[in-house]
CSV table of C-alpha atoms in Angstrom, one decimal:
chain,number,residue,atom,x,y,z
A,1,MET,CA,-28.1,-24.2,8.7
A,2,SER,CA,-28.9,-26.8,6.3
A,3,ASP,CA,-26.5,-29.6,5.4
A,4,SER,CA,-25.7,-28.0,1.9
A,5,GLU,CA,-24.8,-24.8,3.8
A,6,ILE,CA,-21.9,-26.4,5.9
A,7,SER,CA,-19.0,-24.5,5.1
A,8,ASP,CA,-15.4,-26.0,3.8
A,9,GLU,CA,-13.8,-25.1,7.5
A,10,ASP,CA,-16.5,-27.1,9.1
A,11,ASN,CA,-15.9,-30.1,6.8
A,12,THR,CA,-12.1,-29.7,7.3
A,13,GLU,CA,-12.9,-29.7,11.2
A,14,ASN,CA,-15.1,-32.7,10.9
A,15,PHE,CA,-12.6,-34.6,8.8
A,16,ILE,CA,-9.7,-33.8,11.5
A,17,GLU,CA,-11.8,-35.1,14.3
A,18,ASN,CA,-13.0,-38.5,12.3
A,19,PRO,CA,-11.0,-41.4,13.5
A,20,THR,CA,-11.0,-42.9,10.1
A,21,ARG,CA,-8.4,-40.4,9.1
A,22,GLU,CA,-5.8,-42.3,11.0
A,23,LEU,CA,-6.9,-45.3,9.5
A,24,LEU,CA,-6.8,-44.0,6.0
A,25,ALA,CA,-3.2,-42.3,6.8
A,26,GLU,CA,-2.0,-46.0,7.9
A,27,GLY,CA,-3.4,-47.3,4.6
A,28,LEU,CA,-1.7,-45.0,2.5
A,29,LEU,CA,1.5,-45.2,4.1
A,30,SER,CA,1.2,-49.2,4.0
A,31,LEU,CA,0.6,-48.8,0.3
A,32,PHE,CA,3.1,-46.3,-0.7
A,33,THR,CA,6.2,-47.6,1.7
A,34,PRO,CA,7.1,-50.6,-0.2
A,35,ILE,CA,6.9,-48.7,-3.4
A,36,VAL,CA,9.0,-45.8,-2.0
A,37,GLU,CA,11.6,-48.4,-0.3
A,38,ASN,CA,12.1,-50.3,-3.8
A,39,LEU,CA,12.7,-46.9,-5.6
A,40,ASP,CA,15.1,-46.0,-2.7
A,41,SER,CA,17.1,-49.0,-3.2
A,42,LYS,CA,17.3,-48.7,-7.0
A,43,VAL,CA,18.6,-45.2,-6.5
A,44,LYS,CA,21.3,-46.4,-4.1
A,45,GLN,CA,22.3,-49.1,-6.8
A,46,THR,CA,22.5,-46.6,-9.4
A,47,VAL,CA,24.5,-44.3,-7.4
A,48,LEU,CA,27.0,-47.1,-6.6
A,49,VAL,CA,27.5,-47.9,-10.5
A,50,GLN,CA,28.0,-44.0,-11.2
A,51,LEU,CA,30.6,-44.1,-8.5
A,52,ASN,CA,32.4,-46.8,-9.9
A,53,ILE,CA,32.1,-45.3,-13.3
A,54,ASN,CA,33.8,-42.1,-11.9
A,55,ALA,CA,36.5,-44.3,-10.2
A,56,GLN,CA,37.1,-45.9,-13.7
A,57,LEU,CA,37.5,-42.7,-15.4
A,58,ASP,CA,39.6,-41.7,-13.0
A,59,ILE,CA,42.1,-44.6,-13.6
A,60,LEU,CA,41.7,-44.2,-17.6
A,61,SER,CA,42.4,-40.3,-17.2
A,62,SER,CA,45.5,-40.9,-15.3
A,63,VAL,CA,46.7,-43.6,-17.9
A,64,ILE,CA,46.3,-41.4,-20.5
A,65,LYS,CA,48.2,-38.7,-18.7
A,66,ASP,CA,51.1,-41.0,-18.3
A,67,GLN,CA,51.0,-41.8,-21.9
A,68,ILE,CA,51.2,-38.3,-22.6
A,69,ASN,CA,54.4,-37.8,-20.4
A,70,LYS,CA,56.0,-40.5,-22.4
A,71,GLN,CA,55.2,-39.0,-26.0
A,72,ASN,CA,56.9,-35.8,-25.4
A,73,LYS,CA,58.7,-35.9,-28.8
A,74,GLN,CA,55.4,-36.6,-30.5
A,75,ASP,CA,52.3,-34.9,-31.4
A,76,THR,CA,50.4,-35.1,-28.7
A,77,SER,CA,47.2,-33.4,-29.6
A,78,GLU,CA,45.0,-36.7,-30.0
A,79,PHE,CA,45.8,-37.5,-26.3
A,80,ASP,CA,44.9,-34.0,-25.4
A,81,ILE,CA,41.6,-34.6,-27.2
A,82,ALA,CA,40.7,-37.7,-25.3
A,83,LEU,CA,41.8,-36.4,-22.1
A,84,ARG,CA,39.4,-33.5,-22.7
A,85,ASN,CA,36.6,-35.7,-23.6
A,86,LEU,CA,37.1,-37.9,-20.6
A,87,ASN,CA,37.3,-35.1,-18.3
A,88,ALA,CA,33.9,-33.8,-19.7
A,89,ILE,CA,32.2,-37.4,-19.3
A,90,LYS,CA,33.8,-37.6,-15.7
A,91,SER,CA,32.0,-34.1,-15.1
A,92,LYS,CA,28.9,-35.5,-16.3
A,93,VAL,CA,28.9,-38.3,-14.3
A,94,THR,CA,29.7,-36.3,-11.1
A,95,VAL,CA,26.6,-34.1,-11.9
A,96,ILE,CA,24.6,-37.3,-12.3
A,97,THR,CA,25.6,-38.4,-9.1
A,98,ASN,CA,24.8,-35.7,-7.1
A,99,VAL,CA,21.4,-35.6,-8.4
A,100,LEU,CA,21.1,-39.0,-7.5
A,101,HIS,CA,22.3,-38.4,-4.4
A,102,SER,CA,19.8,-35.6,-3.5
A,103,SER,CA,16.7,-37.6,-5.2
A,104,SER,CA,17.6,-40.4,-2.8
A,105,SER,CA,17.6,-38.2,0.2
A,106,LYS,CA,14.2,-37.2,-0.6
A,107,PHE,CA,12.8,-40.7,-1.3
A,108,ILE,CA,14.7,-42.6,1.7
A,109,VAL,CA,12.3,-43.8,4.2
A,110,SER,CA,13.3,-43.2,7.9
A,111,ASN,CA,14.9,-46.2,9.6
A,112,ILE,CA,14.0,-45.4,12.8
A,113,MET,CA,12.9,-48.2,15.2
A,114,GLU,CA,10.3,-47.0,17.7
A,115,THR,CA,10.6,-48.4,21.4
A,116,PRO,CA,7.7,-50.1,22.4
A,117,SER,CA,5.7,-49.0,25.2
A,118,TYR,CA,6.2,-51.2,28.1
A,119,SER,CA,4.3,-48.8,30.8
A,120,HIS,CA,2.0,-51.7,31.6
A,121,LEU,CA,4.5,-53.7,33.6
A,122,THR,CA,5.0,-52.9,37.0
A,123,SER,CA,7.7,-53.5,39.7
A,124,ASN,CA,5.7,-56.9,40.9
A,125,ASP,CA,6.6,-58.2,37.1
A,126,TYR,CA,10.3,-57.2,37.6
A,127,ASN,CA,10.2,-59.1,40.6
A,128,HIS,CA,10.1,-62.0,38.2
A,129,VAL,CA,11.0,-60.8,34.5
A,130,TYR,CA,14.4,-59.0,33.6
A,131,GLU,CA,13.7,-55.5,33.6
A,132,PRO,CA,14.6,-53.5,30.4
A,133,ALA,CA,18.1,-52.0,30.8
A,134,GLU,CA,20.8,-50.9,28.9
A,135,ASP,CA,21.6,-54.0,27.3
A,136,THR,CA,18.1,-54.4,25.9
A,137,PHE,CA,18.0,-51.0,24.4
A,138,LEU,CA,21.4,-51.7,22.9
A,139,LEU,CA,20.1,-54.6,21.1
A,140,ILE,CA,17.2,-52.6,19.6
A,141,ASP,CA,19.6,-49.8,18.5
A,142,ALA,CA,21.7,-52.8,17.0
A,143,LEU,CA,18.6,-53.9,15.0
A,144,GLU,CA,17.6,-50.5,14.3
A,145,GLN,CA,21.0,-49.9,12.6
A,146,ASP,CA,20.9,-52.9,10.7
A,147,LEU,CA,17.1,-52.1,9.5
A,148,SER,CA,17.9,-52.3,5.8
A,149,SER,CA,19.7,-55.3,5.8
A,150,ILE,CA,16.9,-56.9,7.6
A,151,GLN,CA,14.4,-55.7,5.4
A,152,ALA,CA,16.4,-56.7,2.2
A,153,SER,CA,16.3,-60.2,3.3
A,154,LYS,CA,12.6,-60.3,4.1
A,155,PRO,CA,12.9,-63.0,6.6
A,156,LEU,CA,9.6,-65.2,7.2
A,157,LEU,CA,10.3,-66.4,10.5
A,158,THR,CA,11.7,-64.1,13.3
A,159,LEU,CA,12.4,-65.4,16.9
A,160,GLU,CA,13.8,-64.2,20.1
A,161,ILE,CA,15.4,-66.5,22.7
A,162,GLY,CA,14.7,-65.2,26.3
A,163,SER,CA,12.4,-62.4,25.5
A,164,GLY,CA,11.9,-61.2,29.1
A,165,SER,CA,9.9,-58.2,29.0
A,166,GLY,CA,8.9,-58.6,25.1
A,167,ILE,CA,10.3,-55.3,24.2
A,168,VAL,CA,12.7,-56.2,21.5
A,169,ILE,CA,10.6,-58.8,19.6
A,170,SER,CA,7.8,-56.3,19.8
A,171,ALA,CA,10.1,-53.7,18.4
A,172,LEU,CA,11.0,-55.5,15.4
A,173,ALA,CA,6.9,-56.6,14.9
A,174,LYS,CA,6.0,-53.1,15.1
A,175,TYR,CA,8.4,-51.9,12.3
A,176,LEU,CA,7.8,-54.9,9.9
A,177,THR,CA,4.1,-54.7,9.9
A,178,HIS,CA,4.2,-54.3,6.1
A,179,GLN,CA,5.9,-57.6,5.7
A,180,THR,CA,4.7,-61.2,5.8
A,181,HIS,CA,6.3,-62.1,8.9
A,182,GLY,CA,5.7,-64.6,11.8
A,183,PHE,CA,7.2,-63.1,15.2
A,184,TYR,CA,8.1,-65.7,17.9
A,185,ALA,CA,9.2,-65.5,21.4
A,186,VAL,CA,10.6,-68.4,23.8
A,187,ASP,CA,11.5,-68.1,27.2
A,188,ILE,CA,12.1,-70.9,29.9
A,189,ASN,CA,10.5,-68.3,32.4
A,190,ASN,CA,6.5,-68.5,32.1
A,191,TYR,CA,6.3,-64.9,33.8
A,192,ALA,CA,8.3,-63.8,30.8
A,193,CYS,CA,6.1,-65.2,28.4
A,194,ASN,CA,3.2,-63.8,30.0
A,195,ALA,CA,5.2,-60.1,30.0
A,196,THR,CA,6.1,-60.4,26.4
A,197,LYS,CA,2.4,-61.2,25.5
A,198,ARG,CA,1.1,-58.3,27.3
A,199,THR,CA,3.8,-56.2,25.8
A,200,ALA,CA,2.9,-57.2,22.1
A,201,ILE,CA,-0.6,-56.7,22.9
A,202,ALA,CA,0.1,-53.0,24.4
A,203,ASN,CA,1.8,-52.3,21.1
A,204,ASN,CA,-0.9,-53.8,18.8
A,205,VAL,CA,1.5,-56.4,17.2
A,206,ASN,CA,1.2,-60.3,17.3
A,207,VAL,CA,3.8,-62.3,18.5
A,208,GLU,CA,3.5,-65.9,19.6
A,209,THR,CA,5.2,-66.6,22.9
A,210,ILE,CA,6.2,-70.2,23.8
A,211,ASN,CA,7.1,-71.2,27.2
A,212,MET,CA,10.3,-73.5,26.5
A,213,ASP,CA,13.8,-74.1,26.8
A,214,MET,CA,15.8,-72.9,23.9
A,215,LEU,CA,14.2,-74.0,20.5
A,216,THR,CA,13.8,-77.7,21.2
A,217,ALA,CA,10.4,-77.6,19.4
A,218,PHE,CA,11.2,-75.6,16.3
A,219,LYS,CA,11.8,-77.6,12.8
A,220,TYR,CA,15.5,-77.5,11.9
A,221,ASN,CA,16.9,-74.8,9.9
A,222,SER,CA,13.6,-72.5,10.0
A,223,ILE,CA,14.7,-69.3,11.6
A,224,ASP,CA,15.4,-66.7,9.1
A,225,LEU,CA,16.0,-63.7,12.1
A,226,LEU,CA,17.1,-65.2,15.4
A,227,ILE,CA,17.9,-62.4,18.3
A,228,PHE,CA,19.4,-63.1,21.6
A,229,ASN,CA,20.2,-61.0,24.7
A,230,PRO,CA,21.5,-64.0,26.7
A,231,PRO,CA,22.5,-64.6,30.2
A,232,TYR,CA,25.9,-63.3,29.9
A,233,VAL,CA,27.4,-62.2,33.6
A,234,PRO,CA,30.3,-64.6,34.3
A,235,THR,CA,29.3,-66.4,37.7
A,236,SER,CA,29.6,-69.9,39.1
A,237,THR,CA,28.0,-72.7,37.5
A,238,SER,CA,25.6,-73.5,40.6
A,239,LEU,CA,24.5,-69.8,40.5
A,240,SER,CA,23.4,-70.3,36.8
A,241,THR,CA,21.6,-73.5,37.3
A,242,CYS,CA,20.4,-72.3,40.8
A,243,GLU,CA,21.4,-75.6,42.6
A,244,ASP,CA,23.0,-73.9,45.4
A,245,LYS,CA,20.7,-73.3,48.5
A,246,GLU,CA,22.5,-70.0,48.8
A,247,PRO,CA,23.5,-69.1,45.3
A,248,ARG,CA,26.7,-66.7,45.3
A,249,ALA,CA,28.3,-64.7,42.5
A,250,THR,CA,32.3,-65.4,42.0
A,251,VAL,CA,34.7,-63.1,43.6
A,252,GLU,CA,34.9,-61.0,40.4
A,253,GLN,CA,31.3,-60.1,40.2
A,254,GLU,CA,30.2,-60.4,43.9
A,255,LYS,CA,31.2,-56.6,44.6
A,256,PHE,CA,28.8,-55.6,41.7
A,257,TYR,CA,25.9,-57.6,42.8
A,258,ASP,CA,26.0,-57.8,46.5
A,259,ILE,CA,23.6,-55.1,46.9
A,260,GLU,CA,21.1,-57.0,44.6
A,261,ALA,CA,21.7,-60.3,46.3
A,262,ASP,CA,19.2,-59.6,49.5
A,263,THR,CA,16.4,-59.1,47.1
A,264,ILE,CA,17.2,-61.6,44.3
A,265,PHE,CA,18.7,-64.7,45.7
A,266,VAL,CA,15.1,-65.9,47.2
A,267,LYS,CA,13.8,-69.4,47.4
A,268,ASP,CA,11.0,-69.1,45.4
A,269,ASN,CA,11.2,-70.8,41.8
A,270,GLN,CA,9.8,-68.3,39.5
A,271,GLU,CA,12.4,-65.8,41.0
A,272,LYS,CA,15.0,-68.3,40.4
A,273,MET,CA,14.4,-67.6,36.9
A,274,LEU,CA,15.3,-64.1,37.4
A,275,ILE,CA,18.7,-65.1,38.1
A,276,LYS,CA,18.8,-67.2,35.1
A,277,SER,CA,18.1,-64.3,32.9
A,278,TRP,CA,21.5,-62.9,33.7
A,279,ALA,CA,23.8,-65.3,35.2
A,280,GLY,CA,25.8,-66.9,32.5
A,281,GLY,CA,27.5,-69.5,34.4
A,282,ASP,CA,31.4,-70.2,34.0
A,283,ASP,CA,33.4,-70.5,30.8
A,284,ASP,CA,33.5,-66.8,30.4
A,285,GLY,CA,29.9,-66.4,31.1
A,286,CYS,CA,29.0,-68.3,28.0
A,287,GLN,CA,27.4,-71.5,29.6
A,288,VAL,CA,24.1,-70.7,27.7
A,289,ILE,CA,25.6,-69.0,24.9
A,290,ASN,CA,27.5,-72.0,23.8
A,291,ARG,CA,24.4,-74.0,23.9
A,292,VAL,CA,23.0,-71.9,21.3
A,293,LEU,CA,26.3,-71.8,19.2
A,294,GLY,CA,26.4,-75.5,19.1
A,295,GLU,CA,23.1,-75.8,17.5
A,296,LEU,CA,23.6,-72.9,15.3
A,297,ASP,CA,23.7,-75.3,12.0
A,298,ASN,CA,20.3,-76.7,13.0
A,299,ILE,CA,18.6,-73.7,13.9
A,300,LEU,CA,19.3,-70.9,11.1
A,301,ALA,CA,17.8,-71.0,7.6
A,302,PRO,CA,20.2,-71.3,4.8
A,303,ASN,CA,20.3,-67.2,4.8
A,304,GLY,CA,19.6,-66.7,8.2
A,305,VAL,CA,21.0,-64.2,10.4
A,306,PHE,CA,21.7,-64.2,14.2
A,307,TYR,CA,22.2,-60.9,16.5
A,308,LEU,CA,23.7,-62.1,19.8
A,309,LEU,CA,24.3,-59.8,22.5
A,310,LEU,CA,27.5,-59.9,24.1
A,311,ILE,CA,30.2,-58.3,27.0
A,312,LYS,CA,33.9,-58.0,26.7
A,313,ASP,CA,34.1,-60.6,29.4
A,314,ASN,CA,32.7,-63.2,27.4
A,315,ASN,CA,35.9,-62.9,25.0
A,316,PRO,CA,33.9,-62.2,22.0
A,317,GLU,CA,37.1,-62.8,19.8
A,318,LYS,CA,37.1,-66.5,21.0
A,319,ILE,CA,33.6,-66.5,20.1
A,320,ARG,CA,34.2,-65.3,16.8
A,321,LYS,CA,37.1,-67.8,16.2
A,322,ARG,CA,34.7,-70.5,17.2
A,323,LEU,CA,31.9,-69.3,14.7
A,324,LYS,CA,34.3,-69.0,11.9
A,325,SER,CA,35.4,-72.5,12.4
A,326,PHE,CA,31.9,-73.7,12.1
A,327,GLY,CA,31.8,-71.8,8.7
A,328,TYR,CA,29.9,-68.3,9.9
A,329,ASN,CA,31.0,-64.7,9.3
A,330,SER,CA,30.4,-62.4,12.3
A,331,ILE,CA,30.6,-58.7,12.4
A,332,GLN,CA,30.4,-56.5,15.3
A,333,ILE,CA,27.7,-53.8,14.7
A,334,ILE,CA,27.8,-51.8,17.8
A,335,ASP,CA,29.0,-51.6,21.2
A,336,ARG,CA,28.7,-49.4,24.2
A,337,LYS,CA,30.5,-48.9,27.5
A,338,ILE,CA,28.2,-48.6,30.8
A,339,ARG,CA,29.2,-48.8,34.4
A,340,GLY,CA,31.0,-52.0,34.8
A,341,GLU,CA,30.3,-53.5,31.4
A,342,HIS,CA,31.4,-53.2,27.9
A,343,LEU,CA,28.3,-54.4,25.7
A,344,LEU,CA,28.4,-55.1,22.0
A,345,VAL,CA,26.2,-56.7,19.4
A,346,LEU,CA,27.5,-59.3,17.1
A,347,LYS,CA,26.0,-60.1,13.5
A,348,ILE,CA,26.2,-63.5,12.8
A,349,PHE,CA,25.6,-65.2,9.3
A,350,LYS,CA,26.6,-68.4,7.3
A,351,ASN,CA,29.5,-68.0,4.6
A,352,LEU,CA,28.0,-68.6,1.2
A,353,LEU,CA,30.8,-69.0,-0.9
């Protein structure tokens, strides 16, 4: 069979098997996604305007009805006509609103943040690096829930403190690839930096990893989006700093961690880093958290946002009051109860008024 005799079916089959098809699809998606998102945003704004008009018409209609009741002995024909006209306008606004809602549902780009692959990490890695757990996935869920806001803010520099396995920062990098972003991850544990880099590579995203304590090397007020799943378990100070020869949890936490203690509390310096990934020290487990909060004015950009994971034992209301005294708003955007813990995520941002 000559080339000219190849059927349409054969051409279709060749196209399906052609690896460039996926590249073409990705290219088209990256081309249309910003346009659709912009359209979706404008549709939502229009819907809000329409709803506001509807509410104002309801108020005006109510006022006219009150006036009619007060004019019982007078000719109310003019009021009746005005009321009918308002009701007609209200009906039209309602129809427009319904149409816009319907159109919006067709154009909305799904805000689903895919959990990155981390099957490349082994049990040996988890001897040195915090293994993804319920708190990790709750933080991803919180970011996913607030994706519309994150996209609207268009952060230029996104950073995670204590990235561990790297799946949280990689999840954001996977979703926000169409924007001009710089993704960074810092961790005091060099094993964690290595794991984060491998997770980023495994998921085809670019995340710069830095082995450092907190954010000591970053320029002041440069972070647009900050993420932190901190060491939050209330423990003795010596446990979180690994100074004792035989670290032990406090009485309140001892039963929960006794089983793990035989394998986690070892003398190797790198494995002591694993303890630091969850041991929050005294002061409601906020020893490390308070370090970050105390430097927040120097960390966040003017419109920067901070997503902080906590447990109820950290006394979140006390933290929120402290943030308020610094001039920050805080909103609890998600929470989840698991065995032995009540997790939550705060969204923290500067008061602009």
